[in-house]
Amino acid sequence: MRYEVNADGTLSNRKVFFDMTSAEGEDALDGMKIDQKGNLYVSGPGGLWINLARRQALGHDCRSRASA
């Protein structure tokens, strides 16, 4: 999920940022990192997920063992 942060610190305008519910596997999300270009790296089902700032999948790196 993503939210807008209001001037008073409250949150509003809840929106789905990236939906991973259809991804195969039962691994849980285990961490996120953003690089200087705005790419989001997420450890999730099946390996490392790489997403663009525009919320489109850039790639999915499957590993033979758990990534986290």
PDB file of N, CA and C in Angstrom:
ATOM      1  N   MET A   1       0.838  -1.170   0.000  1.00  0.00           N
ATOM      2  CA  MET A   1       0.000   0.000   0.000  1.00  0.00           C
ATOM      3  C   MET A   1       0.890   1.243   0.000  1.00  0.00           C
ATOM      4  N   ARG A   2       0.322   2.323  -0.474  1.00  0.00           N
ATOM      5  CA  ARG A   2       1.009   3.611  -0.390  1.00  0.00           C
ATOM      6  C   ARG A   2      -0.010   4.648   0.070  1.00  0.00           C
ATOM      7  N   TYR A   3       0.490   5.670   0.721  1.00  0.00           N
ATOM      8  CA  TYR A   3      -0.354   6.713   1.280  1.00  0.00           C
ATOM      9  C   TYR A   3       0.283   8.071   1.014  1.00  0.00           C
ATOM     10  N   GLU A   4      -0.525   9.104   1.022  1.00  0.00           N
ATOM     11  CA  GLU A   4      -0.015  10.462   1.031  1.00  0.00           C
ATOM     12  C   GLU A   4       0.101  10.883   2.493  1.00  0.00           C
ATOM     13  N   VAL A   5       1.171  11.592   2.818  1.00  0.00           N
ATOM     14  CA  VAL A   5       1.358  12.086   4.178  1.00  0.00           C
ATOM     15  C   VAL A   5       0.910  13.541   4.215  1.00  0.00           C
ATOM     16  N   ASN A   6      -0.052  13.827   5.054  1.00  0.00           N
ATOM     17  CA  ASN A   6      -0.591  15.183   5.191  1.00  0.00           C
ATOM     18  C   ASN A   6       0.334  16.042   6.049  1.00  0.00           C
ATOM     19  N   ALA A   7       0.152  17.342   5.993  1.00  0.00           N
ATOM     20  CA  ALA A   7       0.986  18.285   6.743  1.00  0.00           C
ATOM     21  C   ALA A   7       0.971  18.008   8.245  1.00  0.00           C
ATOM     22  N   ASP A   8      -0.151  17.471   8.753  1.00  0.00           N
ATOM     23  CA  ASP A   8      -0.249  17.196  10.194  1.00  0.00           C
ATOM     24  C   ASP A   8       0.284  15.809  10.562  1.00  0.00           C
ATOM     25  N   GLY A   9       0.838  15.082   9.577  1.00  0.00           N
ATOM     26  CA  GLY A   9       1.412  13.763   9.834  1.00  0.00           C
ATOM     27  C   GLY A   9       0.453  12.607   9.662  1.00  0.00           C
ATOM     28  N   THR A  10      -0.816  12.878   9.416  1.00  0.00           N
ATOM     29  CA  THR A  10      -1.778  11.810   9.186  1.00  0.00           C
ATOM     30  C   THR A  10      -1.664  11.306   7.750  1.00  0.00           C
ATOM     31  N   LEU A  11      -2.235  10.136   7.488  1.00  0.00           N
ATOM     32  CA  LEU A  11      -2.167   9.524   6.167  1.00  0.00           C
ATOM     33  C   LEU A  11      -3.516   9.593   5.480  1.00  0.00           C
ATOM     34  N   SER A  12      -3.499   9.689   4.136  1.00  0.00           N
ATOM     35  CA  SER A  12      -4.736   9.695   3.358  1.00  0.00           C
ATOM     36  C   SER A  12      -4.469   9.091   1.980  1.00  0.00           C
ATOM     37  N   ASN A  13      -5.535   8.902   1.226  1.00  0.00           N
ATOM     38  CA  ASN A  13      -5.476   8.406  -0.156  1.00  0.00           C
ATOM     39  C   ASN A  13      -4.729   7.076  -0.287  1.00  0.00           C
ATOM     40  N   ARG A  14      -5.194   6.073   0.452  1.00  0.00           N
ATOM     41  CA  ARG A  14      -4.614   4.730   0.416  1.00  0.00           C
ATOM     42  C   ARG A  14      -4.788   4.125  -0.981  1.00  0.00           C
ATOM     43  N   LYS A  15      -3.694   3.603  -1.553  1.00  0.00           N
ATOM     44  CA  LYS A  15      -3.723   2.980  -2.878  1.00  0.00           C
ATOM     45  C   LYS A  15      -2.797   1.765  -2.890  1.00  0.00           C
ATOM     46  N   VAL A  16      -3.136   0.792  -3.720  1.00  0.00           N
ATOM     47  CA  VAL A  16      -2.260  -0.366  -3.897  1.00  0.00           C
ATOM     48  C   VAL A  16      -1.055   0.081  -4.709  1.00  0.00           C
ATOM     49  N   PHE A  17       0.147  -0.142  -4.186  1.00  0.00           N
ATOM     50  CA  PHE A  17       1.368   0.230  -4.892  1.00  0.00           C
ATOM     51  C   PHE A  17       1.747  -0.846  -5.902  1.00  0.00           C
ATOM     52  N   PHE A  18       1.821  -2.096  -5.461  1.00  0.00           N
ATOM     53  CA  PHE A  18       2.149  -3.215  -6.347  1.00  0.00           C
ATOM     54  C   PHE A  18       1.542  -4.463  -5.747  1.00  0.00           C
ATOM     55  N   ASP A  19       0.745  -5.185  -6.511  1.00  0.00           N
ATOM     56  CA  ASP A  19       0.026  -6.365  -6.025  1.00  0.00           C
ATOM     57  C   ASP A  19       0.819  -7.629  -6.337  1.00  0.00           C
ATOM     58  N   MET A  20       1.293  -8.311  -5.296  1.00  0.00           N
ATOM     59  CA  MET A  20       2.060  -9.546  -5.471  1.00  0.00           C
ATOM     60  C   MET A  20       1.253 -10.776  -5.066  1.00  0.00           C
ATOM     61  N   THR A  21      -0.060 -10.637  -4.891  1.00  0.00           N
ATOM     62  CA  THR A  21      -0.871 -11.753  -4.404  1.00  0.00           C
ATOM     63  C   THR A  21      -0.978 -12.895  -5.403  1.00  0.00           C
ATOM     64  N   SER A  22      -0.734 -12.647  -6.680  1.00  0.00           N
ATOM     65  CA  SER A  22      -0.821 -13.725  -7.675  1.00  0.00           C
ATOM     66  C   SER A  22       0.516 -14.430  -7.881  1.00  0.00           C
ATOM     67  N   ALA A  23       1.563 -14.004  -7.180  1.00  0.00           N
ATOM     68  CA  ALA A  23       2.886 -14.615  -7.321  1.00  0.00           C
ATOM     69  C   ALA A  23       2.872 -16.031  -6.748  1.00  0.00           C
ATOM     70  N   GLU A  24       3.532 -16.946  -7.448  1.00  0.00           N
ATOM     71  CA  GLU A  24       3.614 -18.322  -6.969  1.00  0.00           C
ATOM     72  C   GLU A  24       4.539 -18.406  -5.768  1.00  0.00           C
ATOM     73  N   GLY A  25       4.239 -19.329  -4.878  1.00  0.00           N
ATOM     74  CA  GLY A  25       5.071 -19.539  -3.702  1.00  0.00           C
ATOM     75  C   GLY A  25       4.419 -19.001  -2.456  1.00  0.00           C
ATOM     76  N   GLU A  26       4.939 -19.440  -1.330  1.00  0.00           N
ATOM     77  CA  GLU A  26       4.358 -19.044  -0.054  1.00  0.00           C
ATOM     78  C   GLU A  26       5.309 -18.190   0.773  1.00  0.00           C
ATOM     79  N   ASP A  27       6.417 -17.752   0.174  1.00  0.00           N
ATOM     80  CA  ASP A  27       7.377 -16.925   0.898  1.00  0.00           C
ATOM     81  C   ASP A  27       6.740 -15.579   1.244  1.00  0.00           C
ATOM     82  N   ALA A  28       7.093 -15.067   2.392  1.00  0.00           N
ATOM     83  CA  ALA A  28       6.587 -13.757   2.810  1.00  0.00           C
ATOM     84  C   ALA A  28       7.514 -12.657   2.319  1.00  0.00           C
ATOM     85  N   LEU A  29       6.995 -11.451   2.217  1.00  0.00           N
ATOM     86  CA  LEU A  29       7.839 -10.303   1.917  1.00  0.00           C
ATOM     87  C   LEU A  29       8.787 -10.108   3.089  1.00  0.00           C
ATOM     88  N   ASP A  30      10.060  -9.855   2.783  1.00  0.00           N
ATOM     89  CA  ASP A  30      11.042  -9.827   3.872  1.00  0.00           C
ATOM     90  C   ASP A  30      11.949  -8.609   3.837  1.00  0.00           C
ATOM     91  N   GLY A  31      11.664  -7.635   3.034  1.00  0.00           N
ATOM     92  CA  GLY A  31      12.501  -6.444   3.022  1.00  0.00           C
ATOM     93  C   GLY A  31      12.379  -5.699   1.713  1.00  0.00           C
ATOM     94  N   MET A  32      12.670  -4.409   1.783  1.00  0.00           N
ATOM     95  CA  MET A  32      12.609  -3.557   0.603  1.00  0.00           C
ATOM     96  C   MET A  32      13.788  -2.600   0.602  1.00  0.00           C
ATOM     97  N   LYS A  33      14.209  -2.217  -0.600  1.00  0.00           N
ATOM     98  CA  LYS A  33      15.298  -1.251  -0.772  1.00  0.00           C
ATOM     99  C   LYS A  33      15.006  -0.445  -2.033  1.00  0.00           C
ATOM    100  N   ILE A  34      15.280   0.846  -2.005  1.00  0.00           N
ATOM    101  CA  ILE A  34      15.105   1.707  -3.173  1.00  0.00           C
ATOM    102  C   ILE A  34      16.470   2.248  -3.566  1.00  0.00           C
ATOM    103  N   ASP A  35      16.794   2.181  -4.881  1.00  0.00           N
ATOM    104  CA  ASP A  35      18.072   2.736  -5.341  1.00  0.00           C
ATOM    105  C   ASP A  35      17.889   4.192  -5.775  1.00  0.00           C
ATOM    106  N   GLN A  36      18.972   4.819  -6.213  1.00  0.00           N
ATOM    107  CA  GLN A  36      18.942   6.236  -6.577  1.00  0.00           C
ATOM    108  C   GLN A  36      18.076   6.522  -7.793  1.00  0.00           C
ATOM    109  N   LYS A  37      17.796   5.504  -8.617  1.00  0.00           N
ATOM    110  CA  LYS A  37      16.952   5.696  -9.797  1.00  0.00           C
ATOM    111  C   LYS A  37      15.470   5.485  -9.489  1.00  0.00           C
ATOM    112  N   GLY A  38      15.158   5.096  -8.256  1.00  0.00           N
ATOM    113  CA  GLY A  38      13.770   4.867  -7.879  1.00  0.00           C
ATOM    114  C   GLY A  38      13.310   3.440  -8.048  1.00  0.00           C
ATOM    115  N   ASN A  39      14.213   2.517  -8.415  1.00  0.00           N
ATOM    116  CA  ASN A  39      13.842   1.113  -8.507  1.00  0.00           C
ATOM    117  C   ASN A  39      13.660   0.543  -7.112  1.00  0.00           C
ATOM    118  N   LEU A  40      12.605  -0.231  -6.933  1.00  0.00           N
ATOM    119  CA  LEU A  40      12.295  -0.850  -5.656  1.00  0.00           C
ATOM    120  C   LEU A  40      12.644  -2.330  -5.732  1.00  0.00           C
ATOM    121  N   TYR A  41      13.458  -2.804  -4.811  1.00  0.00           N
ATOM    122  CA  TYR A  41      13.853  -4.209  -4.733  1.00  0.00           C
ATOM    123  C   TYR A  41      13.142  -4.819  -3.536  1.00  0.00           C
ATOM    124  N   VAL A  42      12.412  -5.922  -3.766  1.00  0.00           N
ATOM    125  CA  VAL A  42      11.636  -6.552  -2.706  1.00  0.00           C
ATOM    126  C   VAL A  42      11.969  -8.037  -2.646  1.00  0.00           C
ATOM    127  N   SER A  43      12.321  -8.526  -1.469  1.00  0.00           N
ATOM    128  CA  SER A  43      12.509  -9.951  -1.255  1.00  0.00           C
ATOM    129  C   SER A  43      11.130 -10.531  -1.004  1.00  0.00           C
ATOM    130  N   GLY A  44      10.679 -11.402  -1.906  1.00  0.00           N
ATOM    131  CA  GLY A  44       9.321 -11.919  -1.799  1.00  0.00           C
ATOM    132  C   GLY A  44       9.197 -13.319  -2.353  1.00  0.00           C
ATOM    133  N   PRO A  45       7.975 -13.726  -2.717  1.00  0.00           N
ATOM    134  CA  PRO A  45       7.728 -15.080  -3.201  1.00  0.00           C
ATOM    135  C   PRO A  45       8.633 -15.448  -4.376  1.00  0.00           C
ATOM    136  N   GLY A  46       9.446 -16.473  -4.202  1.00  0.00           N
ATOM    137  CA  GLY A  46      10.280 -16.993  -5.279  1.00  0.00           C
ATOM    138  C   GLY A  46      11.591 -16.271  -5.498  1.00  0.00           C
ATOM    139  N   GLY A  47      11.885 -15.229  -4.762  1.00  0.00           N
ATOM    140  CA  GLY A  47      13.166 -14.554  -4.960  1.00  0.00           C
ATOM    141  C   GLY A  47      13.077 -13.051  -4.841  1.00  0.00           C
ATOM    142  N   LEU A  48      13.916 -12.368  -5.611  1.00  0.00           N
ATOM    143  CA  LEU A  48      14.006 -10.915  -5.563  1.00  0.00           C
ATOM    144  C   LEU A  48      13.146 -10.312  -6.668  1.00  0.00           C
ATOM    145  N   TRP A  49      12.261  -9.408  -6.304  1.00  0.00           N
ATOM    146  CA  TRP A  49      11.410  -8.698  -7.251  1.00  0.00           C
ATOM    147  C   TRP A  49      11.946  -7.296  -7.430  1.00  0.00           C
ATOM    148  N   ILE A  50      12.041  -6.848  -8.686  1.00  0.00           N
ATOM    149  CA  ILE A  50      12.552  -5.523  -8.997  1.00  0.00           C
ATOM    150  C   ILE A  50      11.436  -4.755  -9.699  1.00  0.00           C
ATOM    151  N   ASN A  51      11.060  -3.621  -9.156  1.00  0.00           N
ATOM    152  CA  ASN A  51       9.953  -2.839  -9.696  1.00  0.00           C
ATOM    153  C   ASN A  51      10.405  -1.428 -10.018  1.00  0.00           C
ATOM    154  N   LEU A  52       9.877  -0.883 -11.076  1.00  0.00           N
ATOM    155  CA  LEU A  52      10.162   0.492 -11.432  1.00  0.00           C
ATOM    156  C   LEU A  52       9.342   1.444 -10.580  1.00  0.00           C
ATOM    157  N   ALA A  53       9.752   2.661 -10.498  1.00  0.00           N
ATOM    158  CA  ALA A  53       9.007   3.677  -9.759  1.00  0.00           C
ATOM    159  C   ALA A  53       7.592   3.834 -10.318  1.00  0.00           C
ATOM    160  N   ARG A  54       7.390   3.467 -11.574  1.00  0.00           N
ATOM    161  CA  ARG A  54       6.057   3.567 -12.197  1.00  0.00           C
ATOM    162  C   ARG A  54       5.173   2.375 -11.851  1.00  0.00           C
ATOM    163  N   ARG A  55       5.629   1.506 -10.947  1.00  0.00           N
ATOM    164  CA  ARG A  55       4.866   0.351 -10.464  1.00  0.00           C
ATOM    165  C   ARG A  55       4.676  -0.712 -11.544  1.00  0.00           C
ATOM    166  N   GLN A  56       5.640  -0.876 -12.423  1.00  0.00           N
ATOM    167  CA  GLN A  56       5.605  -1.934 -13.410  1.00  0.00           C
ATOM    168  C   GLN A  56       6.738  -2.897 -13.101  1.00  0.00           C
ATOM    169  N   ALA A  57       6.480  -4.189 -13.244  1.00  0.00           N
ATOM    170  CA  ALA A  57       7.521  -5.168 -12.944  1.00  0.00           C
ATOM    171  C   ALA A  57       8.666  -5.040 -13.940  1.00  0.00           C
ATOM    172  N   LEU A  58       9.863  -4.873 -13.434  1.00  0.00           N
ATOM    173  CA  LEU A  58      11.063  -4.814 -14.254  1.00  0.00           C
ATOM    174  C   LEU A  58      11.646  -6.216 -14.405  1.00  0.00           C
ATOM    175  N   GLY A  59      11.550  -6.998 -13.344  1.00  0.00           N
ATOM    176  CA  GLY A  59      12.067  -8.353 -13.411  1.00  0.00           C
ATOM    177  C   GLY A  59      11.832  -9.113 -12.129  1.00  0.00           C
ATOM    178  N   HIS A  60      12.102 -10.408 -12.189  1.00  0.00           N
ATOM    179  CA  HIS A  60      11.954 -11.299 -11.044  1.00  0.00           C
ATOM    180  C   HIS A  60      13.109 -12.272 -11.092  1.00  0.00           C
ATOM    181  N   ASP A  61      13.962 -12.254 -10.084  1.00  0.00           N
ATOM    182  CA  ASP A  61      15.153 -13.094 -10.027  1.00  0.00           C
ATOM    183  C   ASP A  61      14.869 -14.300  -9.155  1.00  0.00           C
ATOM    184  N   CYS A  62      14.594 -15.454  -9.780  1.00  0.00           N
ATOM    185  CA  CYS A  62      14.307 -16.679  -9.029  1.00  0.00           C
ATOM    186  C   CYS A  62      15.626 -17.352  -8.639  1.00  0.00           C
ATOM    187  N   ARG A  63      15.715 -17.776  -7.431  1.00  0.00           N
ATOM    188  CA  ARG A  63      16.891 -18.479  -6.935  1.00  0.00           C
ATOM    189  C   ARG A  63      16.481 -19.887  -6.531  1.00  0.00           C
ATOM    190  N   SER A  64      17.441 -20.801  -6.519  1.00  0.00           N
ATOM    191  CA  SER A  64      17.148 -22.182  -6.141  1.00  0.00           C
ATOM    192  C   SER A  64      16.958 -22.326  -4.642  1.00  0.00           C
ATOM    193  N   ARG A  65      17.319 -21.299  -3.890  1.00  0.00           N
ATOM    194  CA  ARG A  65      17.106 -21.332  -2.447  1.00  0.00           C
ATOM    195  C   ARG A  65      16.509 -19.991  -2.017  1.00  0.00           C
ATOM    196  N   ALA A  66      16.041 -19.954  -0.800  1.00  0.00           N
ATOM    197  CA  ALA A  66      15.385 -18.736  -0.296  1.00  0.00           C
ATOM    198  C   ALA A  66      16.331 -17.543  -0.382  1.00  0.00           C
ATOM    199  N   SER A  67      15.772 -16.400  -0.738  1.00  0.00           N
ATOM    200  CA  SER A  67      16.585 -15.199  -0.890  1.00  0.00           C
ATOM    201  C   SER A  67      16.744 -14.428   0.402  1.00  0.00           C
ATOM    202  N   ALA A  68      15.967 -14.766   1.395  1.00  0.00           N
ATOM    203  CA  ALA A  68      16.040 -14.028   2.674  1.00  0.00           C
ATOM    204  C   ALA A  68      16.556 -14.915   3.779  1.00  0.00           C
TER     205      ALA A  68
END
